[in-house]
Coordinates of C-alpha atoms in Angstrom, one line a residue:
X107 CA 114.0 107.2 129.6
X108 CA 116.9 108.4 132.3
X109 CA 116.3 111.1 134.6
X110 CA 119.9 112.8 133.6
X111 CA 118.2 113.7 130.3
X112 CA 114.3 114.5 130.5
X113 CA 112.4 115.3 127.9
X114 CA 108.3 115.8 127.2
X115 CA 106.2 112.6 127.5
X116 CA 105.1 110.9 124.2
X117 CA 101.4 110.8 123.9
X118 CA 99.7 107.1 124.2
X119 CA 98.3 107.0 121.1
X120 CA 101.6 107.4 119.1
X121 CA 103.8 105.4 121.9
X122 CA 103.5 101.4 122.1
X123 CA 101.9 100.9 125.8
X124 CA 102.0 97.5 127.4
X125 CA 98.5 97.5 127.9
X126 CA 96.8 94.1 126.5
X127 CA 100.1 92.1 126.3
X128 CA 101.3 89.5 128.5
X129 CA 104.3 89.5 130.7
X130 CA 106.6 88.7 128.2
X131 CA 105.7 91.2 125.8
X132 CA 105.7 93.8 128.5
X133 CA 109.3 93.0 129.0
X134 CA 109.8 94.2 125.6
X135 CA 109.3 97.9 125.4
X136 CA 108.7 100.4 128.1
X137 CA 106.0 102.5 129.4
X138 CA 106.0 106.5 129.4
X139 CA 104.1 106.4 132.3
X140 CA 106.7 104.1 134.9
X141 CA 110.7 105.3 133.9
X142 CA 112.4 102.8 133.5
X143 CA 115.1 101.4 136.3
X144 CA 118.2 99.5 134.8
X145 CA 118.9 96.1 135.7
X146 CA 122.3 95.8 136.4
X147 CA 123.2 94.3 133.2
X148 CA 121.5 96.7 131.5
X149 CA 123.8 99.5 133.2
X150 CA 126.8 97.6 132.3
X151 CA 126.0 97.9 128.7
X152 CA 124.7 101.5 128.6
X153 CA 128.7 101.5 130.3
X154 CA 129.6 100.4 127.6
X155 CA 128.7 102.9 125.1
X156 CA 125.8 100.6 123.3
X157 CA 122.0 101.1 123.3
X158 CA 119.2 98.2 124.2
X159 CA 117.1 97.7 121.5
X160 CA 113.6 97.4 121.6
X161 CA 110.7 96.0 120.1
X162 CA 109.4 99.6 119.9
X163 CA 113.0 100.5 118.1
X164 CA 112.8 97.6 115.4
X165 CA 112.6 98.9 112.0
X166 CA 109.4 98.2 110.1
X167 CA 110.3 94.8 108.3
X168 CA 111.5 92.9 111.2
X169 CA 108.3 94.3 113.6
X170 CA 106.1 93.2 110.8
X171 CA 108.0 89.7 111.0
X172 CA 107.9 89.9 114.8
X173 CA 104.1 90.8 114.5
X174 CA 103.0 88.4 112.0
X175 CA 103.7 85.4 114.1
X176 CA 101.6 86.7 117.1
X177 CA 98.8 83.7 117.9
X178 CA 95.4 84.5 116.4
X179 CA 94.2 85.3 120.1
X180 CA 96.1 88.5 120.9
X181 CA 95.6 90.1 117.3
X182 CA 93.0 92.2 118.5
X183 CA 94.9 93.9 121.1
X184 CA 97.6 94.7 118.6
X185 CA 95.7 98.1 116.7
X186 CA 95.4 99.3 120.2
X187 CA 99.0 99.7 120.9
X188 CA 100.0 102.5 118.7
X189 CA 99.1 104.0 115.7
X190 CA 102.7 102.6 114.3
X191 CA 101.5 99.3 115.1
X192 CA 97.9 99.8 113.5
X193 CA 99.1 100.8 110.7
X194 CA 101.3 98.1 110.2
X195 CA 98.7 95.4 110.8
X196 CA 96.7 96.9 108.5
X197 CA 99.3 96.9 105.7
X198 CA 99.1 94.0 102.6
X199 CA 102.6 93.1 103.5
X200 CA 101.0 91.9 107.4
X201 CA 99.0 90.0 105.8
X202 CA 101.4 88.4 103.2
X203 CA 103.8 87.4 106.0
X204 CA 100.7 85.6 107.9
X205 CA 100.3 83.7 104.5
X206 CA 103.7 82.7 104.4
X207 CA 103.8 81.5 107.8
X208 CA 100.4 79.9 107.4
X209 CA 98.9 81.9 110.0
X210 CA 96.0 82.9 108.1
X211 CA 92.9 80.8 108.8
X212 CA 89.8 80.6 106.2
X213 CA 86.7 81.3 108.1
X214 CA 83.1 81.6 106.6
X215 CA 81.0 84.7 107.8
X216 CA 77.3 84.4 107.6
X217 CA 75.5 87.8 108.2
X218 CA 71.7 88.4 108.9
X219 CA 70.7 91.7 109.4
X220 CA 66.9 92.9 110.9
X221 CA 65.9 96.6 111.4
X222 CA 67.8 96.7 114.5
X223 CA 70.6 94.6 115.2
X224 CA 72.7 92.3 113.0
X225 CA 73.5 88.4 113.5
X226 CA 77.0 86.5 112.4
X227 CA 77.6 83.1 112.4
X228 CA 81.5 81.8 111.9
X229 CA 83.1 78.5 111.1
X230 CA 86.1 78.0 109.9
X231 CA 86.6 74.8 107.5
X232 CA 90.7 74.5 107.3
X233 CA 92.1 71.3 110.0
X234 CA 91.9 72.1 113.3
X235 CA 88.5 74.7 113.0
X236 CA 85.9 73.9 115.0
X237 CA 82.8 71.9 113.4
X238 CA 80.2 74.2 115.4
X239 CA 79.2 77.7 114.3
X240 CA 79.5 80.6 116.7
X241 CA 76.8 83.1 116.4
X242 CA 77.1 86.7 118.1
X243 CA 75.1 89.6 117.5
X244 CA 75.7 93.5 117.5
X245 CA 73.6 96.4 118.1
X246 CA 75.1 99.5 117.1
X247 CA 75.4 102.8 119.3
X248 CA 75.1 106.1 118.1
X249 CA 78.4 106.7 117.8
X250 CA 78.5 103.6 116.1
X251 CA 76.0 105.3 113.4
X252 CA 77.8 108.5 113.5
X253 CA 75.0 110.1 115.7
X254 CA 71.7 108.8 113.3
X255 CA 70.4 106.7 116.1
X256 CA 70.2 102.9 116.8
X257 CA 69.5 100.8 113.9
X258 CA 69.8 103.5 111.4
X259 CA 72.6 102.0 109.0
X260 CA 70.6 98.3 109.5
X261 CA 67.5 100.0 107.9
X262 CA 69.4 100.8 104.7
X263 CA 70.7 97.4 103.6
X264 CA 68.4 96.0 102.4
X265 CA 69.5 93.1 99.2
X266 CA 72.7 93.8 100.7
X267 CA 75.9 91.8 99.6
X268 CA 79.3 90.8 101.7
X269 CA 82.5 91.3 100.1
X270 CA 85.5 90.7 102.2
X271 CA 89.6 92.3 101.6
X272 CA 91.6 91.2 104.4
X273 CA 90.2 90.7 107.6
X274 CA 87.2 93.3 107.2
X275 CA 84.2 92.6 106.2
X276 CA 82.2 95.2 103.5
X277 CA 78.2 95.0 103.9
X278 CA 77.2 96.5 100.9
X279 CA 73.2 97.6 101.0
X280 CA 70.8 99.2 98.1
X281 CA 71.9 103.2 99.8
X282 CA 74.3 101.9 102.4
X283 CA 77.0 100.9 103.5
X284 CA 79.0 99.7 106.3
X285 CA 82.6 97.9 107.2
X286 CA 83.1 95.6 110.2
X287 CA 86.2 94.6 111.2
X288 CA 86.6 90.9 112.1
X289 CA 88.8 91.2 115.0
X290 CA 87.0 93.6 117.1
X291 CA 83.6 93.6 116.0
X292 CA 83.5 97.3 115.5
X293 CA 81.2 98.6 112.9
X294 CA 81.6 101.7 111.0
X295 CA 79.4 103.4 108.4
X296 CA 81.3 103.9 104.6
X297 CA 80.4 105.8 101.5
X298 CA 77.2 104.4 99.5
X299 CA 77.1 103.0 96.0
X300 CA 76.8 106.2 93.8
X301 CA 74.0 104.2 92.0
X302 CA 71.1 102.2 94.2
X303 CA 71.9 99.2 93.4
X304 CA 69.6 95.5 93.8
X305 CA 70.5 92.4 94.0
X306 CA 73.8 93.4 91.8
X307 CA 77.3 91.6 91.6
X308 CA 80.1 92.2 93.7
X309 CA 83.9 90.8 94.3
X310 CA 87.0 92.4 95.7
X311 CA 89.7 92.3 93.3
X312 CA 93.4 93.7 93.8
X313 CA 92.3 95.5 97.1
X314 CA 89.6 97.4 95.5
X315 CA 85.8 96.4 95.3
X316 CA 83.9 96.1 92.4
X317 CA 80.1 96.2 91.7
X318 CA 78.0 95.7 88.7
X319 CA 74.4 95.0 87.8
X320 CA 70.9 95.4 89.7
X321 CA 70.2 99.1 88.0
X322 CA 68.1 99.6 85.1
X323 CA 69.0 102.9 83.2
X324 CA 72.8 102.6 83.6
X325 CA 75.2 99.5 82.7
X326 CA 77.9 101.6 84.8
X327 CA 80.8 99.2 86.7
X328 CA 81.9 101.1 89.6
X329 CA 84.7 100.8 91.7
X330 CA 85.6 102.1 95.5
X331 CA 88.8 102.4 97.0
X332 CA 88.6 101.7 100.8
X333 CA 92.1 104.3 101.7
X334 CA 89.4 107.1 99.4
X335 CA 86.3 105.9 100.9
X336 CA 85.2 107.0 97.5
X337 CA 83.5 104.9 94.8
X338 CA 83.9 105.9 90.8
X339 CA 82.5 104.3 87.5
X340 CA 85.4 102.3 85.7
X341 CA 83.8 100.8 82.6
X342 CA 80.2 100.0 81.2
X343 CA 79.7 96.2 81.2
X344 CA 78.3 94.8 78.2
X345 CA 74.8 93.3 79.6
X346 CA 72.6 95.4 81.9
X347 CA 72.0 92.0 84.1
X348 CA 70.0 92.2 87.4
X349 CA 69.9 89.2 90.0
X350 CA 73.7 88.6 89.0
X351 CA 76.4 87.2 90.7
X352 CA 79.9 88.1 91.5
X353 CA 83.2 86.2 91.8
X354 CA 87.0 87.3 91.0
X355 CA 89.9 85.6 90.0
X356 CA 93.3 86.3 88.9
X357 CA 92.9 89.4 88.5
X358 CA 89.3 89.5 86.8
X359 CA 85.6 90.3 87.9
X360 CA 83.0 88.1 87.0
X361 CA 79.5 89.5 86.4
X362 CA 77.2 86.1 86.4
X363 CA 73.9 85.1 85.2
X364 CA 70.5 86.9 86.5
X365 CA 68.3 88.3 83.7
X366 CA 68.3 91.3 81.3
X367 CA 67.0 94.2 82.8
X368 CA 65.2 95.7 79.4
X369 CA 62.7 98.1 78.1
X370 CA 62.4 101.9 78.7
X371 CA 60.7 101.6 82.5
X372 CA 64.2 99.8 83.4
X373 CA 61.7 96.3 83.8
X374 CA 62.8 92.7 84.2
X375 CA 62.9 90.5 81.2
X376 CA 60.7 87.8 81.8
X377 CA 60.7 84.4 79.7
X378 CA 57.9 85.5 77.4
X379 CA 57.6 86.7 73.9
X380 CA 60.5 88.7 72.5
X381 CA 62.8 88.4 75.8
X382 CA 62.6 84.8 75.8
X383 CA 66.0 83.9 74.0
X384 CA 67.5 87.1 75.5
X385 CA 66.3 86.2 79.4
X386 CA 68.6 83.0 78.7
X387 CA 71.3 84.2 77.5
X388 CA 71.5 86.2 80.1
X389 CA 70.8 83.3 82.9
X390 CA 73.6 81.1 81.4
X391 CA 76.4 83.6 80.7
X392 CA 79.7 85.2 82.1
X393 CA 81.1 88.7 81.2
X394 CA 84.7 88.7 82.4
X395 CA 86.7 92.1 83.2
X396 CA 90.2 92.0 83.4
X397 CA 90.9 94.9 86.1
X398 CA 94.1 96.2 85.5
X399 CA 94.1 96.5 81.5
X400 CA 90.4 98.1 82.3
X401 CA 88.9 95.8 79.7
X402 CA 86.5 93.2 79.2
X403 CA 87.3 89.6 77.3
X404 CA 85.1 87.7 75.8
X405 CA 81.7 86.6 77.0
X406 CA 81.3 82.9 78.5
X407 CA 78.5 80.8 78.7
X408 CA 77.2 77.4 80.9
X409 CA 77.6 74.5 79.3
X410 CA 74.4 72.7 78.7
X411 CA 72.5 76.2 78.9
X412 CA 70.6 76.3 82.3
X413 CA 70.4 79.3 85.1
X414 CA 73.0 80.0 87.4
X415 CA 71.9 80.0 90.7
X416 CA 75.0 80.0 92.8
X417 CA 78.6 80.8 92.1
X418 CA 82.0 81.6 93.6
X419 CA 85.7 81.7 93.1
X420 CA 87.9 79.1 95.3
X421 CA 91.1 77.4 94.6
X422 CA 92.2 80.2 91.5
X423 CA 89.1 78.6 89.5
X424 CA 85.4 79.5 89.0
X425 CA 82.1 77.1 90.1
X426 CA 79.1 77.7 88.9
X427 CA 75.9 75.9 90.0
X428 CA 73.3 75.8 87.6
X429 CA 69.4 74.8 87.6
X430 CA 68.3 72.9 84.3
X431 CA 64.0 71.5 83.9
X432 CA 65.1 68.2 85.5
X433 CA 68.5 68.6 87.1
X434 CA 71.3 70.6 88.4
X435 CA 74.8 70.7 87.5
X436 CA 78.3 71.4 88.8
X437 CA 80.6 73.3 86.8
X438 CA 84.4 74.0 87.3
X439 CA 85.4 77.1 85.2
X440 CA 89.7 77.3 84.8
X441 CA 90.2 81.0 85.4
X442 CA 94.1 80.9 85.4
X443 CA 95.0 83.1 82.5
X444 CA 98.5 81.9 82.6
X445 CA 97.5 78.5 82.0
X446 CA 96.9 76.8 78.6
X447 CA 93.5 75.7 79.5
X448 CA 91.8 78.8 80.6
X449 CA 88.4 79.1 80.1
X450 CA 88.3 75.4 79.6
X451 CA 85.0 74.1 81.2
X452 CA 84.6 70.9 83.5
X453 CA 81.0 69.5 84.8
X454 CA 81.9 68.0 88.4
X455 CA 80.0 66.3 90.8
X456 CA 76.9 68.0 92.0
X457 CA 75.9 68.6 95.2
X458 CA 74.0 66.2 97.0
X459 CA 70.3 67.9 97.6
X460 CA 66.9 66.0 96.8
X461 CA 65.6 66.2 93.4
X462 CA 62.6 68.1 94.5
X463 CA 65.0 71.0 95.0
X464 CA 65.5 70.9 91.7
X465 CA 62.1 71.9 90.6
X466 CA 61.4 74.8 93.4
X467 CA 63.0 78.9 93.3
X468 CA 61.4 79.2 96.5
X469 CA 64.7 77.2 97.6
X470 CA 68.2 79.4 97.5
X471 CA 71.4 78.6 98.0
X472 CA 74.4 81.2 98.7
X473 CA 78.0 79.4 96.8
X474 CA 81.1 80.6 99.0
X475 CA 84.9 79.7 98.5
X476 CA 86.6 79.5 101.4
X477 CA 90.3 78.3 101.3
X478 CA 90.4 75.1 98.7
X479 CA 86.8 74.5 99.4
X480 CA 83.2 75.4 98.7
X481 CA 80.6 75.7 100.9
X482 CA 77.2 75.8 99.8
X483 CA 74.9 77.4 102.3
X484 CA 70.8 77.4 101.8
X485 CA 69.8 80.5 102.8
X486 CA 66.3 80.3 101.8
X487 CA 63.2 78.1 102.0
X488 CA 62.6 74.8 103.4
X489 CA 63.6 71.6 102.0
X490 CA 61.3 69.7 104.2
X491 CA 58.3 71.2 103.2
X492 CA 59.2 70.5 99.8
X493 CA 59.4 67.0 100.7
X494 CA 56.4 66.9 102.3
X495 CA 54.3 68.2 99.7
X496 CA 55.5 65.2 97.4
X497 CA 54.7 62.3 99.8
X498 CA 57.9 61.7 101.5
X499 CA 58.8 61.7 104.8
X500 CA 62.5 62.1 105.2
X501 CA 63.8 64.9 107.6
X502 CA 66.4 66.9 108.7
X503 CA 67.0 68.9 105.8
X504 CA 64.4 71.5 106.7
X505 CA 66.9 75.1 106.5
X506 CA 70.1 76.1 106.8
X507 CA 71.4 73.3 104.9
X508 CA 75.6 73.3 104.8
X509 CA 77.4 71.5 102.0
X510 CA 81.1 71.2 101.3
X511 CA 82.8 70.4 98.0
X512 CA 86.5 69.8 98.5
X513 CA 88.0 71.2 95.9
X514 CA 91.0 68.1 96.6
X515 CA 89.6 65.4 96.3
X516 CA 86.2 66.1 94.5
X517 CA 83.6 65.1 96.9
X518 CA 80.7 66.5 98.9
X519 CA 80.1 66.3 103.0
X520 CA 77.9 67.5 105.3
X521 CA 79.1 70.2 107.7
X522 CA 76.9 71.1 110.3
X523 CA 73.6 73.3 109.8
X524 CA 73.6 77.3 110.0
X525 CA 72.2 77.9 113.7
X526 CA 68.1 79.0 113.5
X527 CA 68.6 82.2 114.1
X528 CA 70.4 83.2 110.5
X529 CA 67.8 83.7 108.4
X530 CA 68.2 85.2 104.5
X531 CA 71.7 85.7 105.0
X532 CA 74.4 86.6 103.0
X533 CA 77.9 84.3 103.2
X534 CA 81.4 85.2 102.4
X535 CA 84.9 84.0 103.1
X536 CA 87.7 86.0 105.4
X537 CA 91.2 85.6 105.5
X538 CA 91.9 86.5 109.0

């Protein structure tokens, strides 16, 4: 701004400031605070009747393109610039241009929480990640809790489950829940479930999150919009299932497996008497919703019967693992609707775990698609003890066990094991 022609100072907040940039994106835009003094071939073309444009003076499609090829490094600093800029980063169309210029990198989140602090490890599995994890950990403030105290929102998630849209990370718990954003680390506290909700599915479909299951008196889907921070019930799914699992894909939410929660005290099925043939249905099945016609198609089932343990969406297609009497199998589900072999089932190679594994719940696994693979992470129990108790000796496969299914080529590798400290976690996969 010229001193012939003064006018009031922009505020910081709506102005882009050349704080957290380097020297060549300094160069780009000016500061409020220092006026700026014309280079002598700048004065020469204010001379000549034309104005020097910007990066601050860019229209919104060519910033976004301007934006969207920033390294992954400085992305953090970019929110803090201006409000323009944070809201353009935070837009669908940011993150479609990252896509196109394959700047988006698939990176597996693994979230432990205790009463008072919560623990992420990250890997990311695309050419060019690195192999090791990297664990942090965060401790909120009070602001952090809106004012509640340390360790207040940590209490509340309990059987809570990760859902990811975009680069943020939704930790979804029984009366709680909380979004932290991947780039900064920053935590903040969002609207709860209306209904308290265990061990329920979840999936982010078309920008909006989805949860069904885990409650016993209502079959109610619900639905929250994160620009609403509001959650409302869409539909009423067919099963009342509880220990299910979620997964989306083209445009439909899957509602797997668990068992029928029956009976007038809202009560687990077990496998006896009359809930026998019903607790495997249940255990074996699929109900698909197809999100934008608000309607469900019809009910699949496993293959070969069994209970689904693990599942998730990767590569536009859904896997399923499932736990038979004296094996497991590997499922491939073809979920592209626009394909003439959807709902066509494939068995596929199955993971490579001892057969003891086979045998013992005490053992869990957590199924994540991340990019075109994925990753099977045990979350639960010790392998080594199991192996132990039947006479063998082999090692090194006591927790955290990492497995990866390339989705290419069709076969299973070793990745390095979660880090000690991640315990009962909850995976999921973020584009950022």
């Amino acid at each position: 701004m010229s001193s012939s022609s003064p006018s009031p100072s922009p505020s910081a907040s709506d102005t882009c400031t050349s704080r957290h940039f380097s020297w060549l994106m300094k160069s780009c835009f000016t500061n409020p605070q220092h006026p700026h003094l014309p280079s002598p071939l700048s004065a020469i073309t204010a001379a000549a009747g034309t104005t020097t444009t910007t990066i601050s003076s860019l229209p919104d499609d060519l910033l976004l393109e301007c934006l969207s090829r920033v390294p992954y490094s400085t992305l953090p600093s970019l929110p803090a610039v201006c409000r323009r800029w944070a809201h353009l980063v935070n837009s669908p169309s940011f993150q479609l241009l990252r896509l196109r210029h394959h700047n988006v990198f698939h990176t597996l989140f693994s979230i432990s929480i205790s009463n008072s602090a919560l623990f992420t490890a990250t890997r990311r599995f695309d050419r060019g990640g690195e192999p090791a994890w990297k664990v942090s950990s965060f401790v909120p403030s009070r602001e952090d809790n809106g004012g509640l105290g340390s360790g207040y929102g940590f209490s509340l998630m309990s059987h809570f489950r990760l859902v990811s849209i975009g680069r943020k990370i939704y930790i979804i718990g029984r009366a709680a829940m909380m979004r932290c954003d991947t780039w900064t680390g920053i935590l903040v506290p969002k609207a709860a479930m209306n209904l308290p909700r265990k061990k329920f599915a979840v999936a982010a479909v078309e920008g909006k999150i989805l949860v069904a299951g885990g409650y016993a008196r209502s079959s109610a889907v619900e639905e929250y919009d994160p620009d609403e921070n509001a959650w409302r019930v869409v539909t009423e799914a067919p099963r009342r299932r509880y220990g299910c699992i979620g997964a989306s894909a083209d445009g439909v939410f899957y509602v797997i497996g668990g068992l029928k929660i029956g009976g007038n005290d809202g009560s687990v099925c077990a496998s006896r008497a009359t809930g026998a043939e019903a607790a495997h249905v249940y255990a074996s099945s699929m109900d698909l919703y197809d999100v934008a016609a608000r309607g469900w198609l019809r009910s699949r089932a496993v293959p070969g019967g069994g209970c689904v343990v693990a599942a998730c969406a990767a590569s536009g297609d859904v896997y399923i693992l499932s736990s038979h009497a004296v094996e497991i199998s590997f499922w491939k589900f073809n979920a592209s609707r626009k394909s003439g072999n959807f709902g066509d089932w494939s068995r596929i190679k199955s993971p490579p775990v001892p057969a003891q594994v086979r045998l013992d719940n005490t053992v869990r696994f957590s199924c994540v698609g991340v990019g075109d693979k994925v990753v099977l992470v045990q979350v639960v129990g010790c392998i080594d003890d199991l192996l132990r108790r039947s006479g063998r000796t082999r090692r090194g496969l006591k927790e955290g066990l990492v497995l990866v299914y390339d989705c290419g080529d069709g076969e299973w590798s070793r990745a390095a094991d979660m880090p000690e400290v991640i315990r009962r976690a909850a995976c999921v996969s973020v584009e950022c």
